[in-house]
PDB file of C-alpha atoms and ligand atoms in Angstrom:
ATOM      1  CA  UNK A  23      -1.593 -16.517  12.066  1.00 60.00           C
ATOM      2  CA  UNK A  24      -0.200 -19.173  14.596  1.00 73.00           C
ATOM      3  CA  UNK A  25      -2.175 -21.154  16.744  1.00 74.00           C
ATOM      4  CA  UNK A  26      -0.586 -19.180  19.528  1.00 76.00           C
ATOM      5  CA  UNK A  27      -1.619 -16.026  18.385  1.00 76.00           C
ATOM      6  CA  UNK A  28      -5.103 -17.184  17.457  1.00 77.00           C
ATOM      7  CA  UNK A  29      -5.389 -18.156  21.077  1.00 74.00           C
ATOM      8  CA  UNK A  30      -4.138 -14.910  22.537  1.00 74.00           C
ATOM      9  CA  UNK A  31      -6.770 -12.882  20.137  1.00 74.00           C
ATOM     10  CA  UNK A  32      -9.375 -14.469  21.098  1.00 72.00           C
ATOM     11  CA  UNK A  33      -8.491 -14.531  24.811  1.00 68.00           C
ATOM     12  CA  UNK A  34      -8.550 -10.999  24.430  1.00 67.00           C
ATOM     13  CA  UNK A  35     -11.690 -10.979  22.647  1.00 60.00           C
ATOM     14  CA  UNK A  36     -13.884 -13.274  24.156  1.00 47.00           C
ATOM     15  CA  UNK A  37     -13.920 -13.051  27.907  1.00 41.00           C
ATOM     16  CA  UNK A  38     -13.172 -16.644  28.214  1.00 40.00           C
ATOM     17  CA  UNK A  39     -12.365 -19.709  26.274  1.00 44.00           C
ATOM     18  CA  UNK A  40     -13.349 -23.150  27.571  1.00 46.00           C
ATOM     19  CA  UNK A  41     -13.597 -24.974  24.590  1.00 45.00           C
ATOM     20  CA  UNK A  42     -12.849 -24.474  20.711  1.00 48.00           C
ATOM     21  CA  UNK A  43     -15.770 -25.321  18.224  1.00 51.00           C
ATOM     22  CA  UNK A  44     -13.297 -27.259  16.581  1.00 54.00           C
ATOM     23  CA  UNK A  45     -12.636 -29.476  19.034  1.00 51.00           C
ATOM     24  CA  UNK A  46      -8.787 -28.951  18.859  1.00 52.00           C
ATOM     25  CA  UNK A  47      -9.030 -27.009  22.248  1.00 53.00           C
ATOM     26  CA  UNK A  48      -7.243 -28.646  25.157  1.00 63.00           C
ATOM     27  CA  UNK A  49      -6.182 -26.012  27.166  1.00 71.00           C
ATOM     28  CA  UNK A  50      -8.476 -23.773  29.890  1.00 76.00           C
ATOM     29  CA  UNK A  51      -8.586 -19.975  30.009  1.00 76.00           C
ATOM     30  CA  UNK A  52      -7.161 -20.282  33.178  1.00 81.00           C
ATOM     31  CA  UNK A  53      -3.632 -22.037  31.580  1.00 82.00           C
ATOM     32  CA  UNK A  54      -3.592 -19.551  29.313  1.00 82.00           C
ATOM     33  CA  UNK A  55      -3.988 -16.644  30.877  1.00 83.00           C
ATOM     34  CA  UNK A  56      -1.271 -17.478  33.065  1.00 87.00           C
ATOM     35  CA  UNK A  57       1.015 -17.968  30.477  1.00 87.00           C
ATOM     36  CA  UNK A  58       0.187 -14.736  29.357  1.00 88.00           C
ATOM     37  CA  UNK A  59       0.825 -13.447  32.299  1.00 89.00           C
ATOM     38  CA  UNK A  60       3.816 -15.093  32.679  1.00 90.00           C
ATOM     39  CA  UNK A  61       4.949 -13.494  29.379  1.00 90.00           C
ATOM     40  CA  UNK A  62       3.706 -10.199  29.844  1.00 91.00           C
ATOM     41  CA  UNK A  63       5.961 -10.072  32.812  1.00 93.00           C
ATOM     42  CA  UNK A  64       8.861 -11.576  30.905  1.00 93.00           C
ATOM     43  CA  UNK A  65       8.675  -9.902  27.623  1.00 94.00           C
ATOM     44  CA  UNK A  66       6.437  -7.158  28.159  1.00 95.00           C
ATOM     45  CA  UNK A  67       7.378  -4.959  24.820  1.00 96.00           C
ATOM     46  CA  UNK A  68       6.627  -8.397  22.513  1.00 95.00           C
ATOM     47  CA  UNK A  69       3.492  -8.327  24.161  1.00 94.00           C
ATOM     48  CA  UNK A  70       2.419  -4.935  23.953  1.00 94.00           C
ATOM     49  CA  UNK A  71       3.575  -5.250  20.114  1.00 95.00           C
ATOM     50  CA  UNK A  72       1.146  -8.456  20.098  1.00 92.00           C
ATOM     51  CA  UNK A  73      -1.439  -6.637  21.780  1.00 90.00           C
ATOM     52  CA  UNK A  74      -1.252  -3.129  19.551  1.00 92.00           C
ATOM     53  CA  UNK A  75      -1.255  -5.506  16.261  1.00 90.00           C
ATOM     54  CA  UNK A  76      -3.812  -8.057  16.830  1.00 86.00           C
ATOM     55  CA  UNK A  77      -6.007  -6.615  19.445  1.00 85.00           C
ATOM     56  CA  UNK A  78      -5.647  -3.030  18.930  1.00 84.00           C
ATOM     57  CA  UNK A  79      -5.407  -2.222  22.163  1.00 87.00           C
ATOM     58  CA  UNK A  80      -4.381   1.753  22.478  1.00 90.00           C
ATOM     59  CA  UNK A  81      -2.875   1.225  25.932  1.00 94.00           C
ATOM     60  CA  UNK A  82      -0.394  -1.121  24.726  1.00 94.00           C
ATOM     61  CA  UNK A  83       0.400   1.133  21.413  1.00 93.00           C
ATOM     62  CA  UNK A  84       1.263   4.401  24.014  1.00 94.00           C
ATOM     63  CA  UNK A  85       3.721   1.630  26.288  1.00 95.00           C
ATOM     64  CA  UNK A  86       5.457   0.955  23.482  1.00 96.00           C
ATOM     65  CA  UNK A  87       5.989   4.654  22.059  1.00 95.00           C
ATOM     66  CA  UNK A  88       7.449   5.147  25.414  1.00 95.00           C
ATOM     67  CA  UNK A  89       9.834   2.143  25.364  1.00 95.00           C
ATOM     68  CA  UNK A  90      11.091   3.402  21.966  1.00 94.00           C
ATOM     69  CA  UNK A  91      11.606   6.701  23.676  1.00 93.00           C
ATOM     70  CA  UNK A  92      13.842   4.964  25.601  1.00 94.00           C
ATOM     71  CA  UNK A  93      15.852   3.806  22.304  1.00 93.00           C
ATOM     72  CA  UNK A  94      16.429   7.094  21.632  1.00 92.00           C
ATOM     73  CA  UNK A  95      18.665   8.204  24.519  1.00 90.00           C
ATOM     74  CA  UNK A  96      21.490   5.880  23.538  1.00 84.00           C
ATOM     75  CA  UNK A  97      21.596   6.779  19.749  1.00 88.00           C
ATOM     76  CA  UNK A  98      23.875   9.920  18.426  1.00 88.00           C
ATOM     77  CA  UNK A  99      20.847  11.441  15.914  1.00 89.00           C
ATOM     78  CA  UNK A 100      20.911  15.257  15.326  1.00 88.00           C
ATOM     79  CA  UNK A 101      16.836  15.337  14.846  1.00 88.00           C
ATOM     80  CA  UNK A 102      15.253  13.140  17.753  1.00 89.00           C
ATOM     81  CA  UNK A 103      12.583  14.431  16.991  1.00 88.00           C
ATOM     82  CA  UNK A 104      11.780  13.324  13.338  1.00 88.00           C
ATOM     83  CA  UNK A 105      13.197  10.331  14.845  1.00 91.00           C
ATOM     84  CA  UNK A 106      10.486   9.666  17.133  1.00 92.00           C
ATOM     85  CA  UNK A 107       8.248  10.784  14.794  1.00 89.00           C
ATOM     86  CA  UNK A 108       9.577   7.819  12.304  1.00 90.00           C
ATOM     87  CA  UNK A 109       9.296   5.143  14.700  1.00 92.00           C
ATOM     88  CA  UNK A 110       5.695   6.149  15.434  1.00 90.00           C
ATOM     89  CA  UNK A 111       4.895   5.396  12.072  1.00 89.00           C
ATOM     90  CA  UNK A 112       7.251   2.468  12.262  1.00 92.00           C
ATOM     91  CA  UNK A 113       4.505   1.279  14.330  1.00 93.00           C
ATOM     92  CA  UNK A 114       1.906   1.711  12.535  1.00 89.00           C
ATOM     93  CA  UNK A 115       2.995  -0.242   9.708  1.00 89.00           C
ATOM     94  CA  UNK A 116       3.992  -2.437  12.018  1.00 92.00           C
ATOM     95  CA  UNK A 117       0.537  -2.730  12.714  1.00 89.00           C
ATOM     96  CA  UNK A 118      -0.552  -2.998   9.363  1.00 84.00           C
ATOM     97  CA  UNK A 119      -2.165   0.613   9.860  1.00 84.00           C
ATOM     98  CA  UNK A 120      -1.799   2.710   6.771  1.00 83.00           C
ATOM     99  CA  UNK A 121      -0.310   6.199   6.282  1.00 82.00           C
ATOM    100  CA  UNK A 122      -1.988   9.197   4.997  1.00 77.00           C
ATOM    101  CA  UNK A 123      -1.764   8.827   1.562  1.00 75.00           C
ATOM    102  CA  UNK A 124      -2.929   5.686   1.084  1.00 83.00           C
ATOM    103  CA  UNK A 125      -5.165   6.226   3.408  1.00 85.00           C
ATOM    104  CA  UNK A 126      -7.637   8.233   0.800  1.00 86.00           C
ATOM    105  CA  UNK A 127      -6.523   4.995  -1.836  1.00 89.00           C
ATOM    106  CA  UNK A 128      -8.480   3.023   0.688  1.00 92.00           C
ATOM    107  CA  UNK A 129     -11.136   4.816   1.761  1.00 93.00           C
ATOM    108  CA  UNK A 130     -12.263   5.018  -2.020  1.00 94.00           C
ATOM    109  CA  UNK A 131     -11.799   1.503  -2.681  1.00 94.00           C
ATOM    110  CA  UNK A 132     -14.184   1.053   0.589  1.00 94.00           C
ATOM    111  CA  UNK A 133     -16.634   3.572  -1.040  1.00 94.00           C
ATOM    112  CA  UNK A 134     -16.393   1.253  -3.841  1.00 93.00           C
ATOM    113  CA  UNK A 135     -16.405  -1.951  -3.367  1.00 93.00           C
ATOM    114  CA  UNK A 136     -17.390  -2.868   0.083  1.00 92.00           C
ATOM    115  CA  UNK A 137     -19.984  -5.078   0.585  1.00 92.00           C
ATOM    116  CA  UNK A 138     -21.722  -1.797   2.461  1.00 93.00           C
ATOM    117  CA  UNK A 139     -21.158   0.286  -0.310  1.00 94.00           C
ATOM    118  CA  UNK A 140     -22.346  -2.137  -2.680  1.00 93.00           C
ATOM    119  CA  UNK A 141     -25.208  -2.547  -0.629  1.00 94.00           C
ATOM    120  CA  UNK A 142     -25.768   0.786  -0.354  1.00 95.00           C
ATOM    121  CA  UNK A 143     -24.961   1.991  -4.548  1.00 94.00           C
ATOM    122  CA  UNK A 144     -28.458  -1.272  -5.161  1.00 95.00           C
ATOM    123  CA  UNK A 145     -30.368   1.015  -2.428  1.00 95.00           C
ATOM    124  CA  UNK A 146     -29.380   4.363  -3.816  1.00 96.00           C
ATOM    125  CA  UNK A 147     -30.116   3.231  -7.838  1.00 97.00           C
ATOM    126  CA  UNK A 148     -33.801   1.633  -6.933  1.00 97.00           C
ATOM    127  CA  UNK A 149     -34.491   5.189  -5.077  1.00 97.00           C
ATOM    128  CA  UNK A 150     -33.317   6.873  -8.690  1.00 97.00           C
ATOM    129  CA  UNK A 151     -35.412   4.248 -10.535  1.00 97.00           C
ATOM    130  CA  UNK A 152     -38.256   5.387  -8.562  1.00 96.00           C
ATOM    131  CA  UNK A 153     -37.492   9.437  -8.664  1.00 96.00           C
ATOM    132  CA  UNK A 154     -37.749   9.207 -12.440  1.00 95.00           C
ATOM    133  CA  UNK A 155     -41.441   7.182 -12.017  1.00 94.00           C
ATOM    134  CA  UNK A 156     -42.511   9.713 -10.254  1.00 94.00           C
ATOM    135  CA  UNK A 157     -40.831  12.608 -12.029  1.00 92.00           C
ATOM    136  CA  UNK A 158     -42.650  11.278 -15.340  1.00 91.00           C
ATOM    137  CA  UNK A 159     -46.029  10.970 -13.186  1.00 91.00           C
ATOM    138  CA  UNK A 160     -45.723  14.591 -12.126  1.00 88.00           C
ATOM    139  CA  UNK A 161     -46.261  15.718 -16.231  1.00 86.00           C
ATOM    140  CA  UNK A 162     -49.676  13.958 -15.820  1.00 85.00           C
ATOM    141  CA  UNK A 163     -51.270  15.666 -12.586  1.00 84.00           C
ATOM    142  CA  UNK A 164     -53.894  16.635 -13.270  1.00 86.00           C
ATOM    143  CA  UNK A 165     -54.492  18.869  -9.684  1.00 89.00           C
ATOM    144  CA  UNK A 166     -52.138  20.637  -7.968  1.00 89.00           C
ATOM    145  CA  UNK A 167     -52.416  19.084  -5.220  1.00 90.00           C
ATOM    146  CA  UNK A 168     -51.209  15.612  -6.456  1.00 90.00           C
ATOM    147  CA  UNK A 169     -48.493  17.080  -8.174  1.00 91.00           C
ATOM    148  CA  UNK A 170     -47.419  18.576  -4.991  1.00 93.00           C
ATOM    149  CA  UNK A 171     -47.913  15.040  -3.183  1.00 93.00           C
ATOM    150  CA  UNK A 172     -45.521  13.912  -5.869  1.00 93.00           C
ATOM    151  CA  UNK A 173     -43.148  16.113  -5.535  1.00 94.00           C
ATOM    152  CA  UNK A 174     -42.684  15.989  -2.111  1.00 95.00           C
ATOM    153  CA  UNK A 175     -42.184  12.456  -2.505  1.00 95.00           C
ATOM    154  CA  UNK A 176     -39.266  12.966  -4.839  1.00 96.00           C
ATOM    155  CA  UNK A 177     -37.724  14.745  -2.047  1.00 96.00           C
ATOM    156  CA  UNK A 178     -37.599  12.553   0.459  1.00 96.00           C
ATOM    157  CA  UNK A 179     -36.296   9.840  -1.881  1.00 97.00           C
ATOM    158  CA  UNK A 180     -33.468  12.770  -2.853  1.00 96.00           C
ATOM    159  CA  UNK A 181     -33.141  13.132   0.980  1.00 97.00           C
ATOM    160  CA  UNK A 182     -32.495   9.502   1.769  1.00 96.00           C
ATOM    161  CA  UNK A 183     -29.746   9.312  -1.436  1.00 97.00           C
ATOM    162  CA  UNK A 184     -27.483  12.097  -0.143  1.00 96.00           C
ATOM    163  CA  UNK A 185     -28.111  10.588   3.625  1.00 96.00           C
ATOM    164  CA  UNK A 186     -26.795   6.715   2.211  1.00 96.00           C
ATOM    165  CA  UNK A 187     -23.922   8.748   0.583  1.00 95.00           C
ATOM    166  CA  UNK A 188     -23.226  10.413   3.503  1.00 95.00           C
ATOM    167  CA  UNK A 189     -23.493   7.179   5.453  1.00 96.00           C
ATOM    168  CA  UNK A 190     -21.026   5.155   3.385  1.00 95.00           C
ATOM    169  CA  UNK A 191     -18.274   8.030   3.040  1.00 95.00           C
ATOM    170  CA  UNK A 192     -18.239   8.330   7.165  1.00 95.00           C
ATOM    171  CA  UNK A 193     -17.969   4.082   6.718  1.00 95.00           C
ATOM    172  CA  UNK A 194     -15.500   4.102   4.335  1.00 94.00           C
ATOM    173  CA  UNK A 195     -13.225   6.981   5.775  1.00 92.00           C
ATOM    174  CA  UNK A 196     -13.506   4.831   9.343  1.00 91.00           C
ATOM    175  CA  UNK A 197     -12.365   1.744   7.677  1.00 90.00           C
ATOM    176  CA  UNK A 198      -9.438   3.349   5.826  1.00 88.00           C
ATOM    177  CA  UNK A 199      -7.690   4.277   8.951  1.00 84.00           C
ATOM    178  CA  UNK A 200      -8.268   0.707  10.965  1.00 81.00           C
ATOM    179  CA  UNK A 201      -6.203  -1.497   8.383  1.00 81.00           C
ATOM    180  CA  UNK A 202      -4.438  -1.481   4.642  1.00 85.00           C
ATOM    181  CA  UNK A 203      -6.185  -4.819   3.783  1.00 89.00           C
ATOM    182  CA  UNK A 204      -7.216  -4.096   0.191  1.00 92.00           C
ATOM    183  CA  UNK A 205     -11.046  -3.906   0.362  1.00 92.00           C
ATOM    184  CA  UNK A 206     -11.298  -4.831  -3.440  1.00 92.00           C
ATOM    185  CA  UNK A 207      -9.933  -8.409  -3.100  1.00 92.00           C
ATOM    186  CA  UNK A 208     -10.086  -8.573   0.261  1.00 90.00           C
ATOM    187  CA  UNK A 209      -6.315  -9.423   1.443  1.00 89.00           C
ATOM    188  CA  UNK A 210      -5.932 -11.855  -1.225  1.00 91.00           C
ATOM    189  CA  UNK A 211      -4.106 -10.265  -3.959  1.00 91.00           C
ATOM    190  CA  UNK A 212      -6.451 -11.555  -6.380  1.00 91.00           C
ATOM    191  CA  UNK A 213      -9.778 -11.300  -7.825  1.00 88.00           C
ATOM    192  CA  UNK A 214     -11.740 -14.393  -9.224  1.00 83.00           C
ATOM    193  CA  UNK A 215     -11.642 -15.199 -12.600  1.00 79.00           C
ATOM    194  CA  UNK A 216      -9.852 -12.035 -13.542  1.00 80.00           C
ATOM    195  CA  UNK A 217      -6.584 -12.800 -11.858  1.00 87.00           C
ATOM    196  CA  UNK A 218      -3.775 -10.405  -9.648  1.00 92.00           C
ATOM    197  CA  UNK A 219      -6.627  -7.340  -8.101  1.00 93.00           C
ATOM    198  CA  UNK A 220      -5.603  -4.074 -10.284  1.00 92.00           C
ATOM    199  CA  UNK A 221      -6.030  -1.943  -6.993  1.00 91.00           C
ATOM    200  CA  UNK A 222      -3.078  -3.082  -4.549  1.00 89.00           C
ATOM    201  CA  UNK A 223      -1.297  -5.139  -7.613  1.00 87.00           C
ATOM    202  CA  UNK A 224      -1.525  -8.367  -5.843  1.00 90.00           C
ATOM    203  CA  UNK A 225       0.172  -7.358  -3.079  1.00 88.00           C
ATOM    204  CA  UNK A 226      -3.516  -7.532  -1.256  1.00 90.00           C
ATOM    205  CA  UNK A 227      -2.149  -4.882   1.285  1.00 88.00           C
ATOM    206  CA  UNK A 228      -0.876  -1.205   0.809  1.00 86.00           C
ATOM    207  CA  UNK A 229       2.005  -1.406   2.481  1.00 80.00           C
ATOM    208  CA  UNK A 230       3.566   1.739   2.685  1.00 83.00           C
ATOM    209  CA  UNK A 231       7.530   2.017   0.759  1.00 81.00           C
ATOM    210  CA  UNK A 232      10.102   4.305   1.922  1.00 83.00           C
ATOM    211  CA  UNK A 233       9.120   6.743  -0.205  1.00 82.00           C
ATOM    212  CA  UNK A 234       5.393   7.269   1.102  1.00 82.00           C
ATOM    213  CA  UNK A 235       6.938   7.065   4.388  1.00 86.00           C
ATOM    214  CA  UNK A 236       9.292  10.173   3.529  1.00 86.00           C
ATOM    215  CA  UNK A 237       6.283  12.013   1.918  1.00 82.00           C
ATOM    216  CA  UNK A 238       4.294  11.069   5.210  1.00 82.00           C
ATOM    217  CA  UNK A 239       6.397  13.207   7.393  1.00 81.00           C
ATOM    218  CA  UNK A 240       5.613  16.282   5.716  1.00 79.00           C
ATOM    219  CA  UNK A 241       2.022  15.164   5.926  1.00 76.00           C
ATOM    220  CA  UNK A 242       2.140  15.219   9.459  1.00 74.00           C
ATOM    221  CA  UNK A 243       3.164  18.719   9.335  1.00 71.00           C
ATOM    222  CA  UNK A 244       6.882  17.849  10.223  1.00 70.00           C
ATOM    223  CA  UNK A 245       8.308  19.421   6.828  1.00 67.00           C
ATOM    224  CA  UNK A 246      10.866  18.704   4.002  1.00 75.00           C
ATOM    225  CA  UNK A 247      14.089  16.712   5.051  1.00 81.00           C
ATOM    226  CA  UNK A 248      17.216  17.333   3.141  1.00 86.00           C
ATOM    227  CA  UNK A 249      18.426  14.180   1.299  1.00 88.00           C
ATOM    228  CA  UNK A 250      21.547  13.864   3.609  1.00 91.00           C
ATOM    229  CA  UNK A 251      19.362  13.830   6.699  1.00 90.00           C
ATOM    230  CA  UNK A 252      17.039  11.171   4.982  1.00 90.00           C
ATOM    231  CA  UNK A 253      19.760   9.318   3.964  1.00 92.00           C
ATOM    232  CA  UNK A 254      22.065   9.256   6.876  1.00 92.00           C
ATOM    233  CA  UNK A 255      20.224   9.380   9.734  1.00 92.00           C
ATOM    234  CA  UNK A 256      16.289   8.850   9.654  1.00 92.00           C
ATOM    235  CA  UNK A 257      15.931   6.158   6.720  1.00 92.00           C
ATOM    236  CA  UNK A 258      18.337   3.663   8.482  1.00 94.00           C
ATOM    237  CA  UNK A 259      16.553   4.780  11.906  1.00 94.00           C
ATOM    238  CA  UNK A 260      13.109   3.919  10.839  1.00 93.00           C
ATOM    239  CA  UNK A 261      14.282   0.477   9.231  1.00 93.00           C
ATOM    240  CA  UNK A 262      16.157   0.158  12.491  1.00 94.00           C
ATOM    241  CA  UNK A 263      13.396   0.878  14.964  1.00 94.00           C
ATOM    242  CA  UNK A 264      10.806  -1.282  12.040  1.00 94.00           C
ATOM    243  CA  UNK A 265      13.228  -3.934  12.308  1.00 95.00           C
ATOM    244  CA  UNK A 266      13.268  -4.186  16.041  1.00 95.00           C
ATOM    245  CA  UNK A 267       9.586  -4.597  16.891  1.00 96.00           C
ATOM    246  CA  UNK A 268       9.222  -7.390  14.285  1.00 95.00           C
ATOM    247  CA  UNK A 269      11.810  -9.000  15.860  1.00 96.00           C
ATOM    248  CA  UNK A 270      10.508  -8.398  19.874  1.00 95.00           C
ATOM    249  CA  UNK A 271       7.285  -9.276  18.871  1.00 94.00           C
ATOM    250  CA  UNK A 272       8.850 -12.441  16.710  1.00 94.00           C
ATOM    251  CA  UNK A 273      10.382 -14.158  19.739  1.00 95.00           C
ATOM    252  CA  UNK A 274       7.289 -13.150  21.676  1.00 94.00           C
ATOM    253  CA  UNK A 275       5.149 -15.421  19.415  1.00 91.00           C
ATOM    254  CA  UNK A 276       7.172 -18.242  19.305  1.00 92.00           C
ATOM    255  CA  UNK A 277       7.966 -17.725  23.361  1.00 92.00           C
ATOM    256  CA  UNK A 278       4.277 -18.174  23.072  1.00 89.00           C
ATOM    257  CA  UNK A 279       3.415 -20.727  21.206  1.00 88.00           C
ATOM    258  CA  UNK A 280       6.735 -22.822  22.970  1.00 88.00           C
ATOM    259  CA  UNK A 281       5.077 -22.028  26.690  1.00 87.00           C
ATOM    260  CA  UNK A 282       1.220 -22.838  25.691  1.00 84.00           C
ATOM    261  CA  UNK A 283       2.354 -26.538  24.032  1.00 84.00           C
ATOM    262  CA  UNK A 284       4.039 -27.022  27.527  1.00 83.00           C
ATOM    263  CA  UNK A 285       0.790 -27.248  28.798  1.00 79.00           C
ATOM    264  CA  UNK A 286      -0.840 -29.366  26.242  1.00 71.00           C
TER     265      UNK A 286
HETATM  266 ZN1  LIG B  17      -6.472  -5.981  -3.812  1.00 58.71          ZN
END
């Protein structure tokens, strides 16, 4: 991330920056927000792009759907539709969002190795350790009454497992859908001491190929499209429409980080 785009997250973050705990900061909230401002006026669809990616900021993601709208008028396509549909997505990878199917990839590797679910999987054994204690006491009651005691125990420990399970499914189905960071090694690509992460083969995020993005319009209920169409019309338009927000949001950033040094 560039020191530009650092700044402008955690302007957008943090109500107000006055200095860095680094030290390196030189520049006031004030300075920067004007620049921002400056820029948002000049190149408002880079900043949008910078604000849907590194802020997440839903406003920003619906300006932009309607600018590419706009994109759409001037091009010859039979299906505008699938079109728009495409450069929706194109968005969301542009955002580093995933698409359905790797979508349920993630959320299991969340269930799994999380620091949450690990968490959780220590809390959920010691509560199995202590079922079987108690099962094994129940065999030795000697009154009814204790055995009952006992047994309602067990059930609230059995209670509390399927409510941590429940927990970390709704945690790890949440963080599926907010980024395709591999949750295994973390972003990195690799694992210590073992080497390249097995789950996202090193590429330490699940970046979605042409392929899952085909399959992903029939997820989205949009149906089969015929090779030719693929081919012809909505493959190049997605790699088109992909191709243009890296690039407006590109010269945004370094627009950016050329106006903030100005003022250094
Ligand atoms: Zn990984």
């Amino acid at each position: 991330m560039s020191r530009a785009i650092e700044l402008f997250v955690r302007m957008h973050e943090v109500r107000s920056v006055t200095a860095d705990e680094r030290g390196r900061q030189t520049l006031t909230g004030d300075i920067i927000l004007a620049v921002f401002g400056k820029l948002q006026h000049k190149m408002p669809l880079g900043m949008d792009l910078l604000m849907a990616k590194y802020v997440h900021d839903a406003p920003a993601a619906n300006r932009i759907i309607d600018v590419i709208a706009t994109w759409l008028n001037d091009e010859p396509l039979k299906r505008k539709d699938l079109a728009m549909a495409l450069s929706c997505v194109a968005l969301d990878v542009f955002c580093d969002k995933p698409v359905a199917s790797q979508k349920r990839q993630l959320a299991a590797l969340w269930r799994k190795y999380s620091d949450q679910a690990k968490r959780s999987n220590r809390l959920i054994k010691g509560w199995q350790v202590k079922i079987k204690q108690l099962q094994r006491n129940v065999y030795s009651c000697e009154t009814l009454a204790a055995e009952e005691r006992l047994l309602s125990a067990i059930n609230e420990l059995e209670a509390l497992i399927i409510k941590e399970r429940r927990r970390i499914d709704e945690y790890a189905q949440c963080q599926s859908l907010k980024s395709s960071t591999c949750p295994r090694c973390s972003g990195t690509g690799s694992i210590l001491n073992t080497g390249e992460c097995p789950s996202c083969n090193g590429h330490g995020l699940f970046v979605p190929s042409i392929d899952n993005i085909r399959q992903h319009l029939r997820h989205i209920g949009l149906g089969r499209v015929s090779d030719k169409l693929w081919e012809s019309e909505l493959k190049p338009w997605f790699e088109k429409s992909l191709g243009k927000l890296y690039v407006e949001s590109g010269e945004t950033g370094y627009e950016l980080s050329k106006e903030l040094s100005k003022q250094i």
